[in-house]
Amino acid sequence: MSGLEGDRSGRIGRALRASGLPALWAARYPALADPQVGARAGEHVSGSLGALPGTYRLAAIVGLRVAGLALRVTAAGRPGSAAGYDRLARLPFAARLLAVTDSLALYGGLDGEPDT
């Protein structure tokens, strides 16, 4: 069993928070600015990416870490900068990662509370 098998979304959640994407979602999508909605969005993204097979999950973790670093570099000291996001979105791999995480965040955040 690899180190990722026992930790489905914990590492993904940490990588997601470190990436700065949740703050950018709140700035880009006003509906995700509400703390509860933003938390649901983050949980949905972490859970969805955490359900991927091990190799893909590892790629998602690396992608989130690289995206976070790239966002910090391109934002030039302005955390949450839309300019950094837009620059990153011009790169093919990064554009796909951002599109997927944005879609998952919007779906998870706006879909509402799960029925129990």
C-alpha positions as semicolon CSV with decimal commas, in nm:
position;residue;x (nm);y (nm);z (nm)
1;M;0,000;0,000;0,000
2;S;0,141;0,338;-0,098
3;G;0,141;0,634;0,137
4;L;-0,151;0,785;-0,054
5;E;-0,380;0,485;-0,017
6;G;-0,465;0,549;0,347
7;D;-0,513;0,924;0,312
8;R;-0,780;0,988;0,054
9;S;-0,833;1,364;0,084
10;G;-0,617;1,484;0,375
11;R;-0,312;1,558;0,164
12;I;-0,530;1,695;-0,113
13;G;-0,706;1,923;0,136
14;R;-0,375;2,052;0,267
15;A;-0,244;2,107;-0,087
16;L;-0,567;2,283;-0,181
17;R;-0,550;2,520;0,117
18;A;-0,181;2,586;0,051
19;S;-0,251;2,661;-0,315
20;G;-0,459;2,968;-0,231
21;L;-0,734;2,862;-0,469
22;P;-1,015;2,885;-0,211
23;A;-0,938;3,255;-0,160
24;L;-0,936;3,310;-0,534
25;W;-1,269;3,131;-0,571
26;A;-1,418;3,363;-0,313
27;A;-1,286;3,664;-0,506
28;R;-1,386;3,534;-0,851
29;Y;-1,724;3,389;-0,760
30;P;-1,921;3,599;-0,509
31;A;-2,143;3,303;-0,424
32;L;-1,839;3,120;-0,284
33;A;-1,740;3,414;-0,062
34;D;-1,973;3,299;0,216
35;P;-1,758;3,100;0,463
36;Q;-1,998;2,803;0,482
37;V;-2,035;2,786;0,105
38;G;-1,660;2,820;0,059
39;A;-1,600;2,540;0,309
40;R;-1,844;2,312;0,125
41;A;-1,668;2,398;-0,200
42;G;-1,327;2,309;-0,058
43;E;-1,457;1,986;0,093
44;H;-1,612;1,886;-0,239
45;V;-1,292;1,954;-0,433
46;S;-1,080;1,768;-0,175
47;G;-1,320;1,475;-0,164
48;S;-1,350;1,450;-0,541
49;L;-0,977;1,466;-0,602
50;G;-0,917;1,237;-0,305
51;A;-1,135;0,971;-0,467
52;L;-0,903;0,948;-0,767
53;P;-0,675;0,646;-0,809
54;G;-0,337;0,686;-0,637
55;T;-0,132;0,803;-0,935
56;Y;-0,390;1,063;-1,035
57;R;-0,428;1,174;-0,674
58;L;-0,052;1,224;-0,654
59;A;-0,064;1,424;-0,979
60;A;-0,344;1,639;-0,834
61;I;-0,141;1,706;-0,518
62;V;0,164;1,803;-0,722
63;G;-0,052;2,016;-0,952
64;L;-0,208;2,201;-0,659
65;R;0,132;2,261;-0,500
66;V;0,279;2,390;-0,827
67;A;-0,030;2,603;-0,891
68;G;0,002;2,756;-0,544
69;L;0,366;2,838;-0,602
70;A;0,294;2,978;-0,947
71;L;0,008;3,189;-0,813
72;R;0,235;3,338;-0,547
73;V;0,504;3,414;-0,804
74;T;0,268;3,561;-1,064
75;A;0,070;3,758;-0,808
76;A;0,385;3,958;-0,727
77;G;0,307;3,986;-0,358
78;R;-0,067;4,040;-0,401
79;P;-0,230;3,730;-0,252
80;G;-0,563;3,648;-0,410
81;S;-0,468;3,837;-0,724
82;A;-0,689;3,766;-1,022
83;A;-0,398;3,863;-1,247
84;G;-0,193;3,570;-1,118
85;Y;-0,486;3,336;-1,178
86;D;-0,534;3,468;-1,531
87;R;-0,165;3,424;-1,613
88;L;-0,164;3,073;-1,476
89;A;-0,479;2,987;-1,671
90;R;-0,288;3,050;-1,996
91;L;-0,073;2,740;-1,940
92;P;-0,232;2,420;-2,077
93;F;-0,190;2,192;-1,772
94;A;-0,267;2,472;-1,529
95;A;-0,571;2,583;-1,729
96;R;-0,716;2,233;-1,706
97;L;-0,642;2,206;-1,333
98;L;-0,802;2,545;-1,267
99;A;-1,108;2,463;-1,479
100;V;-1,160;2,131;-1,300
101;T;-1,112;2,271;-0,949
102;D;-1,329;2,576;-1,023
103;S;-1,607;2,353;-1,156
104;L;-1,587;2,117;-0,859
105;A;-1,584;2,412;-0,618
106;L;-1,888;2,574;-0,777
107;Y;-2,077;2,246;-0,785
108;G;-1,988;2,159;-0,426
109;G;-2,045;2,506;-0,291
110;L;-2,370;2,581;-0,468
111;D;-2,531;2,239;-0,458
112;G;-2,634;2,300;-0,098
113;E;-2,627;2,090;0,216
114;P;-2,629;1,716;0,160
115;D;-2,960;1,547;0,236
116;T;-2,952;1,323;0,542
